[in-house]
Coordinates of C-alpha atoms in Angstrom, one line a residue:
X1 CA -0.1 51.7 29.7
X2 CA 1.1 52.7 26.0
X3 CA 4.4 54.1 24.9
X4 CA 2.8 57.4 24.4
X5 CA 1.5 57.4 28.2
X6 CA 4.7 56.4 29.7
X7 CA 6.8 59.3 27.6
X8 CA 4.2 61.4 29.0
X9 CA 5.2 60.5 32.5
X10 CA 8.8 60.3 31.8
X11 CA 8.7 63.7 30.3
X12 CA 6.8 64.8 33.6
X13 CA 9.4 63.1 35.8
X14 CA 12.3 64.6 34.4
X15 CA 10.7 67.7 34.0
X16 CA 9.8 68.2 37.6
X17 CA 13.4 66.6 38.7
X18 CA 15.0 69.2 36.8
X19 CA 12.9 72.0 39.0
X20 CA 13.4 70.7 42.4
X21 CA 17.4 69.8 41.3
X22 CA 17.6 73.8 40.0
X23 CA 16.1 74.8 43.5
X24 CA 18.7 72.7 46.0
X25 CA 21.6 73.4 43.7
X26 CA 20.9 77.0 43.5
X27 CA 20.6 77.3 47.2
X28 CA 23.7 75.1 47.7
X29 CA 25.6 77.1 45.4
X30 CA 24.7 80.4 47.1
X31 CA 25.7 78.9 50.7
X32 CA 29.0 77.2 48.9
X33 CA 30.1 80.5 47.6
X34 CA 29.1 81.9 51.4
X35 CA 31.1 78.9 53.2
X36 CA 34.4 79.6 50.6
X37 CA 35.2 82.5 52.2
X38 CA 35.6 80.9 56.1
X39 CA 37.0 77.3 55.9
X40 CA 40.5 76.2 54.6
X41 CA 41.5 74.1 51.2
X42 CA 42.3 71.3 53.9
X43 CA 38.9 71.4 55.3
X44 CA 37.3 71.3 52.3
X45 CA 39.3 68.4 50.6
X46 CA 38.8 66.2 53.3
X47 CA 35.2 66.3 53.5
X48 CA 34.3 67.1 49.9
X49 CA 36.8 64.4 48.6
X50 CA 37.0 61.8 51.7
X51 CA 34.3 61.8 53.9
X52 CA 32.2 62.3 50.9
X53 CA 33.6 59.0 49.0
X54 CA 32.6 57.3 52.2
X55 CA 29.2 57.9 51.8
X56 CA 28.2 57.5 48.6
X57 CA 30.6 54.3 48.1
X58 CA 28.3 53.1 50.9
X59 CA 25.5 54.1 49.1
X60 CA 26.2 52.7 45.9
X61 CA 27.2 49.4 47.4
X62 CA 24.3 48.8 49.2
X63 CA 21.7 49.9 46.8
X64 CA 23.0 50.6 42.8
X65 CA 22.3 47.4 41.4
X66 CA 19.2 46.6 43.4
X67 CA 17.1 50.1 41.8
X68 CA 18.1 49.0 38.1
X69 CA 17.3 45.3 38.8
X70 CA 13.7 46.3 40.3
X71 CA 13.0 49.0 38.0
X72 CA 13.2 46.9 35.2
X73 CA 10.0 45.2 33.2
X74 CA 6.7 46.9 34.1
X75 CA 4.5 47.0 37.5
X76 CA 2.8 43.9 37.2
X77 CA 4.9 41.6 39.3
X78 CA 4.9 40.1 42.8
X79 CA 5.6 43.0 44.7
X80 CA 5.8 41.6 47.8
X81 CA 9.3 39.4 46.7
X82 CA 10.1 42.6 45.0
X83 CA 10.1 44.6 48.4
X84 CA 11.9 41.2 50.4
X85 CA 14.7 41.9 48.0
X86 CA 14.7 45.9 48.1
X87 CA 15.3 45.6 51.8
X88 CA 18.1 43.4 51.6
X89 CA 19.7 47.0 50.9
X90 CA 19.2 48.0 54.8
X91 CA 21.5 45.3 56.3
X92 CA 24.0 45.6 53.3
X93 CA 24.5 49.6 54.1
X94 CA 25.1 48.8 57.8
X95 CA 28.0 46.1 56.6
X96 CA 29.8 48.4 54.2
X97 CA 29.0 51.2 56.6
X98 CA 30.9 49.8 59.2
X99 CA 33.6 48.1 57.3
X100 CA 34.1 51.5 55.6
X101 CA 34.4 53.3 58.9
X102 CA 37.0 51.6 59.5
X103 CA 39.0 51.3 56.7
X104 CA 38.7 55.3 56.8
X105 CA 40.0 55.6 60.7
X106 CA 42.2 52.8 60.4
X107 CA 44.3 52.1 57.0
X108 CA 43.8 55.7 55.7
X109 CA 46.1 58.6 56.6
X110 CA 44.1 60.8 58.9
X111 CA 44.3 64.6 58.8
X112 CA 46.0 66.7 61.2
X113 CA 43.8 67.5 63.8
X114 CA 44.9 71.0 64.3
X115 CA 44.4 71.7 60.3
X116 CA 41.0 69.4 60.1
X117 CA 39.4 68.6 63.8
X118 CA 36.7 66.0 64.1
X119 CA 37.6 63.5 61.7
X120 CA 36.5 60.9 63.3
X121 CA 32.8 62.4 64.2
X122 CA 32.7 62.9 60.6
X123 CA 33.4 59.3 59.2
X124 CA 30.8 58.2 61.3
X125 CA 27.7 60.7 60.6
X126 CA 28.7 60.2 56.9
X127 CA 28.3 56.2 57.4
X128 CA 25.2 56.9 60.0
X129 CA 23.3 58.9 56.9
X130 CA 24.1 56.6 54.2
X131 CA 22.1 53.9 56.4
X132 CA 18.9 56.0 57.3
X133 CA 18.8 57.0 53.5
X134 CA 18.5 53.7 52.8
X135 CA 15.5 52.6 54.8
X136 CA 13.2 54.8 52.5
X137 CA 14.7 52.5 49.2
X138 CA 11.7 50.0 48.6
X139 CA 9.0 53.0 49.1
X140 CA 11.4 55.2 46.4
X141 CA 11.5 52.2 43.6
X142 CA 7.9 51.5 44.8
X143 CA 7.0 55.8 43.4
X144 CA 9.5 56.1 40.5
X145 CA 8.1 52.5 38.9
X146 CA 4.5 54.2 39.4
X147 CA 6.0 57.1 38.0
X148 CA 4.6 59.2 41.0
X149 CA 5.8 62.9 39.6
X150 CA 5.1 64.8 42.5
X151 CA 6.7 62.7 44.7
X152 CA 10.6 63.6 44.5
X153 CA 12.2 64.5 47.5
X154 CA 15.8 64.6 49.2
X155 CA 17.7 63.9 51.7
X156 CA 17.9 61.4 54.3
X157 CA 15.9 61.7 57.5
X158 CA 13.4 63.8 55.8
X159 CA 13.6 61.9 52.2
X160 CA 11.9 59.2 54.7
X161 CA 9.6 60.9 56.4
X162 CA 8.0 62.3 53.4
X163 CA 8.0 58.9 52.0
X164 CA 6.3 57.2 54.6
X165 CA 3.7 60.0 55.0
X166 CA 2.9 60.2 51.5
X167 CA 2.4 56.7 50.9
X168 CA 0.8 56.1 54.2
X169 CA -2.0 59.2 52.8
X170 CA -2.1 57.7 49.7
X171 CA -2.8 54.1 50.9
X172 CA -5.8 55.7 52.9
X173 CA -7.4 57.1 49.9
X174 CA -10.6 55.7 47.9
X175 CA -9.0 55.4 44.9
X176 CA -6.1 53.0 46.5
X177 CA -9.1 50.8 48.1
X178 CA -10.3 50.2 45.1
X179 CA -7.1 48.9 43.9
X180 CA -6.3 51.6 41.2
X181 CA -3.1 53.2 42.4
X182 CA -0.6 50.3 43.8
X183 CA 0.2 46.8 44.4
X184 CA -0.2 47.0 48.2
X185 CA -2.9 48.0 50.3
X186 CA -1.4 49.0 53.7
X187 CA 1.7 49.8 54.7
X188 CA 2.6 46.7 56.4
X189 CA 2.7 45.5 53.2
X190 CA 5.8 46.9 52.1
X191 CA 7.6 45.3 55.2
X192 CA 9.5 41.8 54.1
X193 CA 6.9 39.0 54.1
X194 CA 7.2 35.4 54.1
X195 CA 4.7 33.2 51.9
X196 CA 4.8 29.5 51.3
X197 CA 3.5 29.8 47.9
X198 CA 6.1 32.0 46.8
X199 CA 9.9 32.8 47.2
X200 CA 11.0 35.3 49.7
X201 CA 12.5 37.0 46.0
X202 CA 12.3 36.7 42.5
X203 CA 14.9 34.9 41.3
X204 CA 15.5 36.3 38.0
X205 CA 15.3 40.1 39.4
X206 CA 18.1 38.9 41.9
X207 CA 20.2 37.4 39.4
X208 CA 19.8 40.5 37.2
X209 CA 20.7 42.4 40.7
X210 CA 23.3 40.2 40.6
X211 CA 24.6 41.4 36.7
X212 CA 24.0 45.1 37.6
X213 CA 26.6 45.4 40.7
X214 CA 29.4 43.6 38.8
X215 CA 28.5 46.0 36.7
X216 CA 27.4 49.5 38.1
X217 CA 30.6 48.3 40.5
X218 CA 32.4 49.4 38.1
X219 CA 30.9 52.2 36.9
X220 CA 31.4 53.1 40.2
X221 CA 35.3 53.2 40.0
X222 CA 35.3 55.0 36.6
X223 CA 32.5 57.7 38.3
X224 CA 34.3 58.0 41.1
X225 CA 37.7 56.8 40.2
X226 CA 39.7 60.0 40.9
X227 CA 38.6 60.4 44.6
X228 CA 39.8 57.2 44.9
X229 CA 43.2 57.9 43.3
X230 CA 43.3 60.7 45.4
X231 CA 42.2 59.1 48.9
X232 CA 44.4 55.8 48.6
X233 CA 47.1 56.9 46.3
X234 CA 47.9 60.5 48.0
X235 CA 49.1 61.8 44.4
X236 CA 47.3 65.3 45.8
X237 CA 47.6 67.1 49.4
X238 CA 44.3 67.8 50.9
X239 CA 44.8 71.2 49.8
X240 CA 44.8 70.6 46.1
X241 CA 42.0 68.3 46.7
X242 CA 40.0 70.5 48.2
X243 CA 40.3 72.9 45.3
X244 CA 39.6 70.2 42.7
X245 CA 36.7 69.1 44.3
X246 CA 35.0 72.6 44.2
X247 CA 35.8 73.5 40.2
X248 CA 34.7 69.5 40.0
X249 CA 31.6 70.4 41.7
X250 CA 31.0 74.0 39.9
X251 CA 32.0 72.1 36.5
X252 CA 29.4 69.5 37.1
X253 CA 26.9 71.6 38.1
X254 CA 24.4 71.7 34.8
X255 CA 25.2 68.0 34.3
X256 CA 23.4 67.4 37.4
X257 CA 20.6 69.9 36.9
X258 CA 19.9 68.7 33.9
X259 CA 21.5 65.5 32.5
X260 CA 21.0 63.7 35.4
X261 CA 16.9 63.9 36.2
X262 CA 16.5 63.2 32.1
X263 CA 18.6 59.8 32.3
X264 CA 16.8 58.9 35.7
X265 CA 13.7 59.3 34.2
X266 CA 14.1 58.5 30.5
X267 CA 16.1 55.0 31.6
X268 CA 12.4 54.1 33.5
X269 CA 10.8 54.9 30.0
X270 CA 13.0 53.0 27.8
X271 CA 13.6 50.2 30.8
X272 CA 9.3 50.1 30.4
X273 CA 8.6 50.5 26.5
X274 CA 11.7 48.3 25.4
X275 CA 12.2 44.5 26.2
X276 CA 15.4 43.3 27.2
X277 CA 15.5 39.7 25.5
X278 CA 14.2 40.7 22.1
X279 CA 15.5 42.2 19.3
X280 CA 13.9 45.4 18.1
X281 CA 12.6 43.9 15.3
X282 CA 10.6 41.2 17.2
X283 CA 9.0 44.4 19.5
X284 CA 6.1 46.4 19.1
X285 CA 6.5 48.7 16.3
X286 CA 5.2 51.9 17.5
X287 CA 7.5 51.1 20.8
X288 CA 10.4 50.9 19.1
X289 CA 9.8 53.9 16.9
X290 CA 8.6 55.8 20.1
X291 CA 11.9 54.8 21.9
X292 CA 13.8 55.5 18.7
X293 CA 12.6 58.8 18.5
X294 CA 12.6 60.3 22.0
X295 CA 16.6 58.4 21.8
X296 CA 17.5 61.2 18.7
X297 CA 16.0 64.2 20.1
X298 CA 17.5 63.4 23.6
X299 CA 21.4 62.5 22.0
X300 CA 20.5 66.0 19.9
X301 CA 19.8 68.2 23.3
X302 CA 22.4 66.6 24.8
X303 CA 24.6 67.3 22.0
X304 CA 24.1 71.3 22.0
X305 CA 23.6 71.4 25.7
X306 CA 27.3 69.9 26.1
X307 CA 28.4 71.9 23.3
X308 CA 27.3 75.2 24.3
X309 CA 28.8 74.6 27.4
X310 CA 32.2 73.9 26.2
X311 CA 32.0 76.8 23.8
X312 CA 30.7 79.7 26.2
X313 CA 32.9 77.8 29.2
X314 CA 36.4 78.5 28.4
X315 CA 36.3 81.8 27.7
X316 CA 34.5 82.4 31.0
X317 CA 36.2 80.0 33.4
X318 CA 38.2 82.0 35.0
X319 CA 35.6 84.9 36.0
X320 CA 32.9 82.5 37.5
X321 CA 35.8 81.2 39.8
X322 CA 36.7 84.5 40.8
X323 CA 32.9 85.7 41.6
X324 CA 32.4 82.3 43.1
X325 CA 35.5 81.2 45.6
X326 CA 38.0 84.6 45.0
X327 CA 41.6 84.6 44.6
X328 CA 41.7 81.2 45.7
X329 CA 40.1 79.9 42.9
X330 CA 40.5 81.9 40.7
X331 CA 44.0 81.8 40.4
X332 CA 46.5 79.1 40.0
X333 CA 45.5 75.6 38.6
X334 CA 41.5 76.7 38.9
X335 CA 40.6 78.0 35.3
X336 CA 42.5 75.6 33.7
X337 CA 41.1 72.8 35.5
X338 CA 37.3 74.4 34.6
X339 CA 38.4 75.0 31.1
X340 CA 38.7 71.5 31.0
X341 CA 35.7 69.9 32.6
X342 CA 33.3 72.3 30.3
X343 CA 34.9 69.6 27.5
X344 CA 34.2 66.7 29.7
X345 CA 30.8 68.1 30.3
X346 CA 30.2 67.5 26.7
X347 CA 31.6 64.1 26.7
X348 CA 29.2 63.6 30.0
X349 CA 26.1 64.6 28.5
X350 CA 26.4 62.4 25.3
X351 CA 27.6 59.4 27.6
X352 CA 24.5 59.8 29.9
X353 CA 22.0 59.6 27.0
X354 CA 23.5 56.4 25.0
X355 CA 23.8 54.8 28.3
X356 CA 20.5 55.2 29.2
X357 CA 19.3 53.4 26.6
X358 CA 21.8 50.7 26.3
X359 CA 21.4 49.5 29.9
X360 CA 17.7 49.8 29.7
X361 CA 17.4 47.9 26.1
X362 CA 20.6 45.4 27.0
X363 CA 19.9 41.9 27.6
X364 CA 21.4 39.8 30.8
X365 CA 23.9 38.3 28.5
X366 CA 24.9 41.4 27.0
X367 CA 25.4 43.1 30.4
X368 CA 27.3 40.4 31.6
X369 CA 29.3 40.9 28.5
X370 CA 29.6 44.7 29.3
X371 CA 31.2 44.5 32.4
X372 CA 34.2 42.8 30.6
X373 CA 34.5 46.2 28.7
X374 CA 34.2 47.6 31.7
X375 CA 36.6 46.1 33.8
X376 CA 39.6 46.6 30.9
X377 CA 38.5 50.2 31.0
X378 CA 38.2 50.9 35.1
X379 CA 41.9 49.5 35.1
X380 CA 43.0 51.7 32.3
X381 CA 41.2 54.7 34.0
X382 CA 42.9 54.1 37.2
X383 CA 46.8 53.7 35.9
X384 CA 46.0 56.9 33.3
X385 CA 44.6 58.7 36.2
X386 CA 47.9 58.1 38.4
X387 CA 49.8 59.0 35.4
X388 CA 48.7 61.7 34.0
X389 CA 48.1 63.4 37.0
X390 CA 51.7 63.0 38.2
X391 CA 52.5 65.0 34.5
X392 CA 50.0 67.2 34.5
X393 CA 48.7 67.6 38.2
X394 CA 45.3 67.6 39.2
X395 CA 43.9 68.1 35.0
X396 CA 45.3 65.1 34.8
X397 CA 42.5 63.5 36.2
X398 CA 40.0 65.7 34.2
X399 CA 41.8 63.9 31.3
X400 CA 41.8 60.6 32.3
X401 CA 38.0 61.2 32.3
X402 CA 37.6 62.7 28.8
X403 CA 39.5 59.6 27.6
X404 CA 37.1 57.1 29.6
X405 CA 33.6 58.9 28.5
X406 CA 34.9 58.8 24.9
X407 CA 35.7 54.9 25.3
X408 CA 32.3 54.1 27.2
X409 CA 30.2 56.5 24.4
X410 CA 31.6 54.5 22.0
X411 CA 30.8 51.2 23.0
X412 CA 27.0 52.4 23.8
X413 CA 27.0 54.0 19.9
X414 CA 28.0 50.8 18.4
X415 CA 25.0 48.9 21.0
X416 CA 22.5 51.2 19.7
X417 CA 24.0 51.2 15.7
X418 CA 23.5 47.4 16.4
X419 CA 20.6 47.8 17.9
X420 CA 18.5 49.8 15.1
X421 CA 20.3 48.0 12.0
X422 CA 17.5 46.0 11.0
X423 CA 14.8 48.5 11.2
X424 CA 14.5 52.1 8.9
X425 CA 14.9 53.9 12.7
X426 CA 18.4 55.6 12.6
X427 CA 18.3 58.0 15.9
X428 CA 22.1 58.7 15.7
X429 CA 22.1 60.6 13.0
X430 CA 21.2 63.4 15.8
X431 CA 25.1 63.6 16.5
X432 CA 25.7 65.2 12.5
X433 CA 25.1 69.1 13.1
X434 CA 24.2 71.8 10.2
X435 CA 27.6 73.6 9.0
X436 CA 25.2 76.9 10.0
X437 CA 24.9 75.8 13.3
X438 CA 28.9 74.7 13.5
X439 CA 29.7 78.0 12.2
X440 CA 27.9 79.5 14.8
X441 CA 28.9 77.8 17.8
X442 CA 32.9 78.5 16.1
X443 CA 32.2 82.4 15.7
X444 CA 30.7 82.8 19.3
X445 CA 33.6 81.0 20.6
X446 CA 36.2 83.3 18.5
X447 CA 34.7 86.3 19.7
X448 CA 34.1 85.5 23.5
X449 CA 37.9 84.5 23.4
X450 CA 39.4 87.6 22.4
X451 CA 36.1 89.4 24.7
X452 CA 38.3 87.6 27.3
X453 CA 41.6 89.2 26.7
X454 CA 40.9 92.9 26.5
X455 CA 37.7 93.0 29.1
X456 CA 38.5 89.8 31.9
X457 CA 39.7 89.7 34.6
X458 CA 42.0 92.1 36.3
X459 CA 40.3 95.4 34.2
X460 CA 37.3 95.9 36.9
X461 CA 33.9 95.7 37.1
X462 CA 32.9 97.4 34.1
X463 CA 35.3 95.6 31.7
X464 CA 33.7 93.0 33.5
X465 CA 29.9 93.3 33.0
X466 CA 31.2 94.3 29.2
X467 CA 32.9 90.5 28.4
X468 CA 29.3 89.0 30.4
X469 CA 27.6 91.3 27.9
X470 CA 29.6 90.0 24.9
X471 CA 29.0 86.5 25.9
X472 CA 25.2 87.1 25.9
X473 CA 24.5 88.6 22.5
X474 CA 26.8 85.4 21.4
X475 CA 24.9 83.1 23.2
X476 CA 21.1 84.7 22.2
X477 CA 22.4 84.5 18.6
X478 CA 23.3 81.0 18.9
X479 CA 20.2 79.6 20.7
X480 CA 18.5 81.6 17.7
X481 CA 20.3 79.4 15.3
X482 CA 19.4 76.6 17.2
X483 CA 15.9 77.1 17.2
X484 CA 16.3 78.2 13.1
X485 CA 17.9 74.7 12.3
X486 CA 16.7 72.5 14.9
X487 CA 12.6 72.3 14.4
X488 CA 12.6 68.6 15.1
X489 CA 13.9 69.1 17.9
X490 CA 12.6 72.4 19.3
X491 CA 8.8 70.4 18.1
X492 CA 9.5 67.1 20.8
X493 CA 10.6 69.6 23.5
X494 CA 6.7 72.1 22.7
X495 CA 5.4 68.4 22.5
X496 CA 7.0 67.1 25.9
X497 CA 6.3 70.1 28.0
X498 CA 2.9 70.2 26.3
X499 CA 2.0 67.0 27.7
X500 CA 3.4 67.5 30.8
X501 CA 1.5 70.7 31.6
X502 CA -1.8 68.6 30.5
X503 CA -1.1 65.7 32.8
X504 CA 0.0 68.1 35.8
X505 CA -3.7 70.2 34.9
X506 CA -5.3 66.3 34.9
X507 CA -3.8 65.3 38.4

């Protein structure tokens, strides 16, 4: 498969992610906004912020560093000691499951059960779901590494249903007889096997597995480091958790939509054009420039995606926490706190990109070398975290994020400015913006400031719709500067969704 063919795919995966992750987030936002309005701050911290961390500390323990070790290289491998290692992820979820449990119900302080009943039944469907999720993980690295776009489904019990029935249909059909679609041929197959020719696993995929949880380890601290300040430190009451974890959650909400399906997919594209052990110029040419291409139109979006969120953000803050959650948001520590994340949101969506190349182009060595980075900066995170948030309250930890993004973006810059010095590619040169475009983005945010302080929030509904007006006619005129100054850019995305539109009309 060329470069070409696999952006093709990529550009369908992400682009088909981003619908079904606009769909469930829109509905969950609609039923959080619902849900506000009947359960306590208590309630909500302890099963937003705890029982939450529980699971997907479980998750990412048992499975993280197995998906980037098997996704790596292309599909022609042994599958069969590929699948004997991705099940290896089953038996580790139950371990941390249970171990979890009971760190949570015994060494943790446990809610009172007048403010927050059930605890207990909590801890352990959160550790029972993080298990059955993970018996559908070899048939999910089995789709995404076949790039199967229609396949992307969630959730646990049904996430493996729909796995298993889709793959036990496709394994039925002619064109999988005749050996055109996968690697197996029944769906015993993807059970573990034991040959004598062969290891039950592939060695160097399980030392790479190996590199990738020191690694996404932690990653996972700095991710989720401030749910574990606040769940083994107690610097917060369950309260203030509660509230931090919904503007977290609000503030996140377009980094998920969209940041999140473009690394997924785009990390599979570079992981598949790029190889790990060479330098760039020792690669196909029309790979690298392919990969250096897509990397400078993807650091550019995510550039004035972040941006125009920060911009539009903290001049209305304060009124989407008051039309989401009320008073109790909307009040107190809740705009400032959101005025915040819209700046770590910019941070975020820079960090995603540059990381997604520079684990998918990094050699073993240089992961390995990485984590070292990585460790120095989880400890930092951690003791800035406690600090600041004892200062500052719960911004603090927004804070202690901005300043660990900015650290992590610039040790993937320099990876890539290394990376592309040899060769006449320069994709960072994405990051400079036109002084048009600057001027634009600085004028929108001037006027949608002082829109805030004459028409938001305590005026009524009409001053109300007026500032939403005001922020619209900024924003249109933006995006129209952006499409005035930005042709390269505006050209890949008409060229992407192009080719994903012909692909969907070819399938």
């Amino acid at each position: 498969m060329s470069s070409r063919e696999v952006l093709g795919q990529a550009a369908r995966l992400a682009s088909s992610g981003l619908l079904l992750q606009v769909l469930f987030r829109v509905i969950t936002f609609v039923l959080n906004a619902f849900i506000l309005r009947f359960l306590s701050k208590e309630i909500v911290g302890v099963v937003n912020v705890r029982l939450t961390l529980l699971y997907s500390t479980t998750i990412f323990l048992a499975r993280e560093a197995f998906r980037r070790a098997c996704l790596s290289g292309g599909t022609q491998r042994h599958w069969s000691q590929t699948l004997n290692l991705l099940w290896l992820t089953v038996p580790l979820g139950v371990f941390w499951s249970l171990f979890l449990g009971w760190v949570w119900l015994q060494l943790l302080e446990v809610p009172d059960p007048n403010v927050v009943p059930h605890y207990g039944t909590g801890v352990a469907a959160f550790g029972l779901s993080a298990v059955v999720e993970l018996l559908g993980e070899p048939l999910w690295v089995l789709a995404q590494a076949h790039m199967f776009v229609r396949l992307k489904l969630f959730f646990t019990a049904v996430l493996v249903l729909c796995y298993v029935i889709y793959f036990t249909k496709l394994l039925g059909s002619p064109e999988s007889s005749k050996g055109q679609v996968l690697p197996v041929s029944r769906m015993t197959d993807l059970l573990p096997s034991i040959t004598r020719s062969r290891a039950f696993v592939n060695w160097e995929e399980a030392k790479l597995t190996w590199s990738f949880f020191k690694q996404s380890f932690l990653k996972q601290i700095l991710t989720e480091g401030e749910r574990y300040v606040m769940t083994f430190l107690n610097v917060l009451n369950f309260g203030d958790q509660g509230v931090y974890d919904i503007v977290n959650n609000l503030g996140s909400l377009v980094a998920r939509l969209i940041f999140q399906p473009i690394e997924e997919s785009f990390y599979i594209f570079f992981a598949k054009v790029l190889e790990r052990e060479k330098d760039a110029t020792l690669q196909k040419q029309e790979d690298v420039a392919v990969a250096a291409a897509v990397l400078e139109s993807l650091l550019k979006l995510a550039l004035l995606t972040g941006l125009t969120i920060t911009v539009f953000g903290f001049a209305y803050s304060q009124l989407a926490l008051d039309i989401y959650g009320g008073a109790m948001l909307s009040s107190g520590s809740g705009p400032v706190l959101l005025r915040a994340y819209c700046l770590y949101v910019l941070l975020l969506a820079i960090n995603g990109v540059t990381e997604c190349f520079t684990f998918a182009a990094m050699s073993k060595e240089e992961v390995d070398r990485y984590n070292f980075t990585m460790l120095a900066l989880s400890s930092s995170f951690l003791g800035l975290s406690y600090l600041l948030t004892h200062w500052c309250g719960s911004v603090g930890f927004i804070l202690a994020n901005c300043f660990n993004m900015g650290i992590r973006i610039t040790q993937s810059l320099r990876f890539i400015h290394r990376y592309y010095q040899k060769s006449p590619h320069r994709p960072l040169a994405s990051l400079y913006l036109s002084p048009v475009l600057l001027g634009a983005f600085a004028l929108s945010g001037g006027i949608t400031a002082v829109s805030e302080v004459f028409l938001c929030c305590e005026r009524g509904w009409p001053a109300r719709l007026a500032h939403i007006t005001v922020g619209a006619l900024c924003l249109g005129a933006t995006l129209r500067t952006v499409f005035l100054t930005e042709t390269k850019l505006i050209h890949f995305l008409r060229t992407q969704l192009a080719v994903s539109r012909l692909a969907d009309k070819t399938t």
